[in-house]
Amino acid sequence: MSCLFCDMEKMNYIGENDLAYAIFDKFPVNQGHALIIPKRHFESYFDMTEEELVSINRLIKEVKIQIDHKFNPDGYNIGVNIGETAGQTIFHLHFHLIPRYSGDVEKPIGGIRNFKESLVPYK
Ligand SMILES: [Zn+2]
Ligand SMILES: [Zn+2]
């Protein structure tokens, strides 16, 4: 079976180490929206090894510095969708690193909490 992230051309890489690589998202929600992806094919965050987590974390920090220099954002969200119910559409684990800019949404409070209506009021 073909996989977009297993078949990714190296020319698209914006960073790489032993176990992971990074690209800019093809459909960015904000300028500089990046994806950090393990090289091994597996679906879930919960199947990741400690070594992969360390490599991915290193790359998140490297790419963050690149994004800071290029786009100078005011904040970040880091997100992982795990399972179709949670919105995962590409079933090869990836971390979204999403730069945030003042005023990019009307009410930023709560950040990634806001994907769904709360069960009880939040602030
Ligand atoms: Zn894959
Ligand atoms: Zn995704």
GROMACS .gro file of N, CA and C and ligand atoms in nm:
model
  371
    1MET      N    1   0.085  -0.120   0.000
    1MET     CA    2   0.000   0.000   0.000
    1MET      C    3   0.088   0.124   0.000
    2SER      N    4   0.052   0.223  -0.079
    2SER     CA    5   0.135   0.343  -0.084
    2SER      C    6   0.097   0.438   0.029
    3CYS      N    7   0.195   0.512   0.075
    3CYS     CA    8   0.175   0.606   0.185
    3CYS      C    9   0.244   0.737   0.150
    4LEU      N   10   0.170   0.845   0.160
    4LEU     CA   11   0.220   0.978   0.126
    4LEU      C   12   0.349   1.010   0.201
    5PHE      N   13   0.355   0.972   0.329
    5PHE     CA   14   0.471   1.010   0.410
    5PHE      C   15   0.587   0.913   0.393
    6CYS      N   16   0.560   0.786   0.358
    6CYS     CA   17   0.669   0.693   0.326
    6CYS      C   18   0.732   0.728   0.192
    7ASP      N   19   0.649   0.782   0.102
    7ASP     CA   20   0.695   0.811  -0.035
    7ASP      C   21   0.743   0.955  -0.054
    8MET      N   22   0.751   1.032   0.054
    8MET     CA   23   0.785   1.175   0.042
    8MET      C   24   0.923   1.195  -0.020
    9GLU      N   25   0.930   1.283  -0.121
    9GLU     CA   26   1.058   1.317  -0.185
    9GLU      C   27   1.144   1.399  -0.089
   10LYS      N   28   1.274   1.362  -0.085
   10LYS     CA   29   1.364   1.431   0.008
   10LYS      C   30   1.377   1.581  -0.020
   11MET      N   31   1.352   1.619  -0.145
   11MET     CA   32   1.362   1.762  -0.179
   11MET      C   33   1.261   1.847  -0.102
   12ASN      N   34   1.157   1.783  -0.049
   12ASN     CA   35   1.058   1.857   0.029
   12ASN      C   36   1.097   1.874   0.176
   13TYR      N   37   1.202   1.802   0.218
   13TYR     CA   38   1.241   1.808   0.359
   13TYR      C   39   1.286   1.949   0.397
   14ILE      N   40   1.244   1.993   0.517
   14ILE     CA   41   1.300   2.117   0.573
   14ILE      C   42   1.389   2.084   0.693
   15GLY      N   43   1.395   1.956   0.728
   15GLY     CA   44   1.481   1.909   0.836
   15GLY      C   45   1.478   1.758   0.839
   16GLU      N   46   1.584   1.699   0.895
   16GLU     CA   47   1.591   1.553   0.897
   16GLU      C   48   1.690   1.509   1.004
   17ASN      N   49   1.662   1.398   1.070
   17ASN     CA   50   1.763   1.329   1.150
   17ASN      C   51   1.746   1.179   1.129
   18ASP      N   52   1.810   1.097   1.215
   18ASP     CA   53   1.810   0.951   1.194
   18ASP      C   54   1.671   0.892   1.178
   19LEU      N   55   1.579   0.934   1.264
   19LEU     CA   56   1.450   0.864   1.273
   19LEU      C   57   1.330   0.946   1.227
   20ALA      N   58   1.355   1.073   1.191
   20ALA     CA   59   1.240   1.157   1.156
   20ALA      C   60   1.277   1.261   1.050
   21TYR      N   61   1.174   1.315   0.985
   21TYR     CA   62   1.196   1.428   0.893
   21TYR      C   63   1.082   1.528   0.909
   22ALA      N   64   1.104   1.647   0.852
   22ALA     CA   65   1.003   1.752   0.862
   22ALA      C   66   0.976   1.813   0.725
   23ILE      N   67   0.852   1.853   0.702
   23ILE     CA   68   0.812   1.922   0.579
   23ILE      C   69   0.715   2.035   0.617
   24PHE      N   70   0.694   2.128   0.524
   24PHE     CA   71   0.584   2.221   0.541
   24PHE      C   72   0.456   2.154   0.497
   25ASP      N   73   0.346   2.178   0.569
   25ASP     CA   74   0.216   2.121   0.534
   25ASP      C   75   0.171   2.177   0.400
   26LYS      N   76   0.120   2.089   0.313
   26LYS     CA   77   0.072   2.132   0.181
   26LYS      C   78  -0.054   2.219   0.191
   27PHE      N   79  -0.127   2.201   0.299
   27PHE     CA   80  -0.250   2.278   0.320
   27PHE      C   81  -0.241   2.350   0.454
   28PRO      N   82  -0.151   2.450   0.464
   28PRO     CA   83  -0.123   2.512   0.594
   28PRO      C   84  -0.245   2.584   0.651
   29VAL      N   85  -0.265   2.573   0.782
   29VAL     CA   86  -0.369   2.651   0.848
   29VAL      C   87  -0.314   2.789   0.884
   30ASN      N   88  -0.183   2.803   0.888
   30ASN     CA   89  -0.116   2.932   0.909
   30ASN      C   90   0.017   2.927   0.835
   31GLN      N   91   0.075   3.044   0.809
   31GLN     CA   92   0.206   3.049   0.746
   31GLN      C   93   0.309   2.978   0.832
   32GLY      N   94   0.384   2.883   0.772
   32GLY     CA   95   0.489   2.813   0.845
   32GLY      C   96   0.445   2.682   0.909
   33HIS      N   97   0.318   2.645   0.891
   33HIS     CA   98   0.264   2.518   0.945
   33HIS      C   99   0.350   2.401   0.896
   34ALA      N  100   0.412   2.330   0.991
   34ALA     CA  101   0.504   2.222   0.956
   34ALA      C  102   0.456   2.088   1.012
   35LEU      N  103   0.504   1.980   0.951
   35LEU     CA  104   0.475   1.845   0.998
   35LEU      C  105   0.607   1.777   1.032
   36ILE      N  106   0.610   1.710   1.147
   36ILE     CA  107   0.727   1.633   1.188
   36ILE      C  108   0.684   1.486   1.185
   37ILE      N  109   0.760   1.404   1.112
   37ILE     CA  110   0.711   1.271   1.075
   37ILE      C  111   0.818   1.166   1.102
   38PRO      N  112   0.784   1.057   1.172
   38PRO     CA  113   0.882   0.949   1.189
   38PRO      C  114   0.907   0.880   1.054
   39LYS      N  115   1.030   0.831   1.033
   39LYS     CA  116   1.060   0.765   0.906
   39LYS      C  117   0.996   0.628   0.897
   40ARG      N  118   0.981   0.563   1.012
   40ARG     CA  119   0.918   0.432   1.015
   40ARG      C  120   0.767   0.449   0.997
   41HIS      N  121   0.705   0.357   0.923
   41HIS     CA  122   0.560   0.365   0.903
   41HIS      C  123   0.485   0.299   1.019
   42PHE      N  124   0.410   0.379   1.093
   42PHE     CA  125   0.315   0.327   1.191
   42PHE      C  126   0.210   0.435   1.211
   43GLU      N  127   0.097   0.393   1.265
   43GLU     CA  128  -0.019   0.482   1.263
   43GLU      C  129  -0.031   0.572   1.386
   44SER      N  130  -0.005   0.516   1.503
   44SER     CA  131  -0.047   0.582   1.626
   44SER      C  132   0.069   0.637   1.708
   45TYR      N  133   0.045   0.749   1.771
   45TYR     CA  134   0.137   0.805   1.871
   45TYR      C  135   0.178   0.699   1.972
   46PHE      N  136   0.085   0.612   2.007
   46PHE     CA  137   0.108   0.515   2.114
   46PHE      C  138   0.195   0.397   2.069
   47ASP      N  139   0.226   0.391   1.940
   47ASP     CA  140   0.316   0.287   1.889
   47ASP      C  141   0.458   0.339   1.871
   48MET      N  142   0.482   0.465   1.908
   48MET     CA  143   0.611   0.527   1.890
   48MET      C  144   0.710   0.479   1.996
   49THR      N  145   0.838   0.461   1.955
   49THR     CA  146   0.942   0.425   2.053
   49THR      C  147   0.995   0.552   2.121
   50GLU      N  148   1.063   0.532   2.233
   50GLU     CA  149   1.126   0.644   2.303
   50GLU      C  150   1.225   0.715   2.211
   51GLU      N  151   1.301   0.634   2.134
   51GLU     CA  152   1.403   0.690   2.045
   51GLU      C  153   1.338   0.778   1.938
   52GLU      N  154   1.225   0.732   1.886
   52GLU     CA  155   1.154   0.812   1.785
   52GLU      C  156   1.103   0.942   1.847
   53LEU      N  157   1.053   0.933   1.969
   53LEU     CA  158   1.003   1.053   2.036
   53LEU      C  159   1.114   1.154   2.056
   54VAL      N  160   1.232   1.106   2.095
   54VAL     CA  161   1.347   1.196   2.115
   54VAL      C  162   1.386   1.263   1.982
   55SER      N  163   1.392   1.184   1.874
   55SER     CA  164   1.428   1.239   1.743
   55SER      C  165   1.325   1.340   1.696
   56ILE      N  166   1.199   1.308   1.715
   56ILE     CA  167   1.092   1.399   1.673
   56ILE      C  168   1.098   1.528   1.753
   57ASN      N  169   1.122   1.515   1.883
   57ASN     CA  170   1.128   1.634   1.967
   57ASN      C  171   1.243   1.725   1.926
   58ARG      N  172   1.358   1.664   1.894
   58ARG     CA  173   1.473   1.743   1.847
   58ARG      C  174   1.437   1.821   1.721
   59LEU      N  175   1.368   1.753   1.632
   59LEU     CA  176   1.333   1.814   1.505
   59LEU      C  177   1.227   1.924   1.524
   60ILE      N  178   1.135   1.902   1.614
   60ILE     CA  179   1.035   2.006   1.645
   60ILE      C  180   1.107   2.134   1.687
   61LYS      N  181   1.209   2.119   1.773
   61LYS     CA  182   1.282   2.236   1.821
   61LYS      C  183   1.362   2.303   1.710
   62GLU      N  184   1.424   2.222   1.622
   62GLU     CA  185   1.500   2.278   1.509
   62GLU      C  186   1.409   2.354   1.414
   63VAL      N  187   1.297   2.292   1.380
   63VAL     CA  188   1.205   2.353   1.285
   63VAL      C  189   1.142   2.478   1.345
   64LYS      N  190   1.118   2.475   1.475
   64LYS     CA  191   1.064   2.593   1.545
   64LYS      C  192   1.158   2.713   1.527
   65ILE      N  193   1.288   2.688   1.537
   65ILE     CA  194   1.386   2.798   1.519
   65ILE      C  195   1.379   2.851   1.375
   66GLN      N  196   1.369   2.758   1.278
   66GLN     CA  197   1.352   2.800   1.137
   66GLN      C  198   1.229   2.888   1.119
   67ILE      N  199   1.119   2.843   1.176
   67ILE     CA  200   0.992   2.916   1.161
   67ILE      C  201   1.002   3.052   1.230
   68ASP      N  202   1.066   3.056   1.349
   68ASP     CA  203   1.086   3.183   1.418
   68ASP      C  204   1.158   3.283   1.327
   69HIS      N  205   1.265   3.235   1.261
   69HIS     CA  206   1.344   3.325   1.176
   69HIS      C  207   1.266   3.368   1.053
   70LYS      N  208   1.194   3.274   0.993
   70LYS     CA  209   1.124   3.305   0.867
   70LYS      C  210   0.996   3.384   0.887
   71PHE      N  211   0.919   3.348   0.991
   71PHE     CA  212   0.783   3.403   1.001
   71PHE      C  213   0.757   3.481   1.129
   72ASN      N  214   0.847   3.468   1.228
   72ASN     CA  215   0.834   3.543   1.352
   72ASN      C  216   0.694   3.536   1.416
   73PRO      N  217   0.644   3.414   1.443
   73PRO     CA  218   0.510   3.401   1.501
   73PRO      C  219   0.509   3.443   1.649
   74ASP      N  220   0.390   3.455   1.704
   74ASP     CA  221   0.372   3.498   1.844
   74ASP      C  222   0.349   3.380   1.938
   75GLY      N  223   0.325   3.260   1.883
   75GLY     CA  224   0.299   3.141   1.965
   75GLY      C  225   0.294   3.018   1.876
   76TYR      N  226   0.271   2.903   1.937
   76TYR     CA  227   0.264   2.776   1.864
   76TYR      C  228   0.157   2.686   1.922
   77ASN      N  229   0.101   2.601   1.837
   77ASN     CA  230   0.030   2.482   1.883
   77ASN      C  231   0.104   2.361   1.829
   78ILE      N  232   0.114   2.257   1.911
   78ILE     CA  233   0.166   2.128   1.866
   78ILE      C  234   0.053   2.029   1.881
   79GLY      N  235   0.025   1.952   1.774
   79GLY     CA  236  -0.089   1.863   1.782
   79GLY      C  237  -0.070   1.733   1.708
   80VAL      N  238  -0.131   1.628   1.761
   80VAL     CA  239  -0.128   1.496   1.699
   80VAL      C  240  -0.272   1.444   1.697
   81ASN      N  241  -0.318   1.402   1.579
   81ASN     CA  242  -0.450   1.338   1.570
   81ASN      C  243  -0.430   1.187   1.574
   82ILE      N  244  -0.500   1.120   1.664
   82ILE     CA  245  -0.482   0.976   1.680
   82ILE      C  246  -0.616   0.908   1.659
   83GLY      N  247  -0.631   0.846   1.540
   83GLY     CA  248  -0.755   0.776   1.506
   83GLY      C  249  -0.848   0.863   1.424
   84GLU      N  250  -0.928   0.797   1.342
   84GLU     CA  251  -1.020   0.866   1.250
   84GLU      C  252  -1.118   0.954   1.328
   85THR      N  253  -1.164   0.905   1.443
   85THR     CA  254  -1.258   0.981   1.525
   85THR      C  255  -1.198   1.112   1.571
   86ALA      N  256  -1.067   1.112   1.591
   86ALA     CA  257  -0.997   1.232   1.637
   86ALA      C  258  -0.949   1.317   1.521
   87GLY      N  259  -0.985   1.279   1.397
   87GLY     CA  260  -0.953   1.362   1.282
   87GLY      C  261  -0.831   1.320   1.204
   88GLN      N  262  -0.772   1.205   1.237
   88GLN     CA  263  -0.653   1.161   1.161
   88GLN      C  264  -0.695   1.123   1.020
   89THR      N  265  -0.626   1.176   0.919
   89THR     CA  266  -0.661   1.145   0.780
   89THR      C  267  -0.548   1.074   0.707
   90ILE      N  268  -0.423   1.092   0.755
   90ILE     CA  269  -0.311   1.019   0.698
   90ILE      C  270  -0.260   0.926   0.808
   91PHE      N  271  -0.268   0.795   0.781
   91PHE     CA  272  -0.247   0.698   0.888
   91PHE      C  273  -0.101   0.656   0.900
   92HIS      N  274  -0.018   0.759   0.901
   92HIS     CA  275   0.125   0.749   0.933
   92HIS      C  276   0.146   0.865   1.031
   93LEU      N  277   0.186   0.830   1.153
   93LEU     CA  278   0.195   0.933   1.258
   93LEU      C  279   0.264   1.060   1.210
   94HIS      N  280   0.211   1.174   1.248
   94HIS     CA  281   0.278   1.302   1.223
   94HIS      C  282   0.236   1.403   1.328
   95PHE      N  283   0.329   1.492   1.361
   95PHE     CA  284   0.304   1.600   1.456
   95PHE      C  285   0.284   1.729   1.378
   96HIS      N  286   0.176   1.800   1.407
   96HIS     CA  287   0.155   1.932   1.348
   96HIS      C  288   0.223   2.035   1.437
   97LEU      N  289   0.309   2.118   1.377
   97LEU     CA  290   0.368   2.232   1.448
   97LEU      C  291   0.312   2.356   1.381
   98ILE      N  292   0.222   2.423   1.453
   98ILE     CA  293   0.144   2.531   1.391
   98ILE      C  294   0.178   2.664   1.457
   99PRO      N  295   0.247   2.752   1.382
   99PRO     CA  296   0.276   2.884   1.435
   99PRO      C  297   0.148   2.965   1.449
  100ARG      N  298   0.142   3.048   1.554
  100ARG     CA  299   0.024   3.130   1.577
  100ARG      C  300   0.063   3.278   1.576
  101TYR      N  301  -0.027   3.358   1.522
  101TYR     CA  302  -0.003   3.500   1.506
  101TYR      C  303  -0.113   3.578   1.578
  102SER      N  304  -0.075   3.684   1.646
  102SER     CA  305  -0.173   3.768   1.713
  102SER      C  306  -0.286   3.802   1.618
  103GLY      N  307  -0.408   3.775   1.659
  103GLY     CA  308  -0.524   3.811   1.578
  103GLY      C  309  -0.562   3.708   1.472
  104ASP      N  310  -0.492   3.593   1.468
  104ASP     CA  311  -0.524   3.496   1.361
  104ASP      C  312  -0.658   3.425   1.383
  105VAL      N  313  -0.706   3.425   1.508
  105VAL     CA  314  -0.845   3.386   1.535
  105VAL      C  315  -0.900   3.489   1.634
  106GLU      N  316  -1.033   3.497   1.639
  106GLU     CA  317  -1.095   3.601   1.720
  106GLU      C  318  -1.072   3.577   1.870
  107LYS      N  319  -1.094   3.451   1.913
  107LYS     CA  320  -1.079   3.419   2.056
  107LYS      C  321  -0.985   3.301   2.073
  108PRO      N  322  -0.855   3.330   2.088
  108PRO     CA  323  -0.758   3.219   2.095
  108PRO      C  324  -0.764   3.140   2.226
  109ILE      N  325  -0.834   3.189   2.327
  109ILE     CA  326  -0.827   3.125   2.459
  109ILE      C  327  -0.867   2.977   2.451
  110GLY      N  328  -0.784   2.892   2.514
  110GLY     CA  329  -0.813   2.749   2.516
  110GLY      C  330  -0.739   2.672   2.407
  111GLY      N  331  -0.694   2.741   2.300
  111GLY     CA  332  -0.614   2.676   2.195
  111GLY      C  333  -0.677   2.549   2.143
  112ILE      N  334  -0.602   2.439   2.148
  112ILE     CA  335  -0.650   2.313   2.092
  112ILE      C  336  -0.767   2.255   2.170
  113ARG      N  337  -0.799   2.313   2.287
  113ARG     CA  338  -0.921   2.271   2.355
  113ARG      C  339  -1.045   2.300   2.271
  114ASN      N  340  -1.032   2.393   2.176
  114ASN     CA  341  -1.150   2.446   2.107
  114ASN      C  342  -1.199   2.363   1.989
  115PHE      N  343  -1.139   2.247   1.964
  115PHE     CA  344  -1.185   2.167   1.850
  115PHE      C  345  -1.326   2.114   1.875
  116LYS      N  346  -1.367   2.113   1.998
  116LYS     CA  347  -1.497   2.056   2.035
  116LYS      C  348  -1.558   2.140   2.146
  117GLU      N  349  -1.691   2.145   2.148
  117GLU     CA  350  -1.762   2.215   2.254
  117GLU      C  351  -1.735   2.146   2.388
  118SER      N  352  -1.714   2.223   2.493
  118SER     CA  353  -1.685   2.165   2.624
  118SER      C  354  -1.806   2.095   2.683
  119LEU      N  355  -1.780   2.001   2.771
  119LEU     CA  356  -1.887   1.936   2.847
  119LEU      C  357  -1.933   2.027   2.960
  120VAL      N  358  -1.837   2.102   3.015
  120VAL     CA  359  -1.871   2.202   3.117
  120VAL      C  360  -1.804   2.333   3.074
  121PRO      N  361  -1.859   2.448   3.116
  121PRO     CA  362  -1.804   2.576   3.072
  121PRO      C  363  -1.657   2.592   3.109
  122TYR      N  364  -1.577   2.648   3.017
  122TYR     CA  365  -1.434   2.675   3.039
  122TYR      C  366  -1.415   2.825   3.033
  123LYS      N  367  -1.391   2.889   3.143
  123LYS     CA  368  -1.372   3.035   3.154
  123LYS      C  369  -1.486   3.115   3.094
  124ZN      ZN  370   0.391   0.559   0.581
  125ZN      ZN  371  -0.259   1.558   1.011
   0.00000   0.00000   0.00000
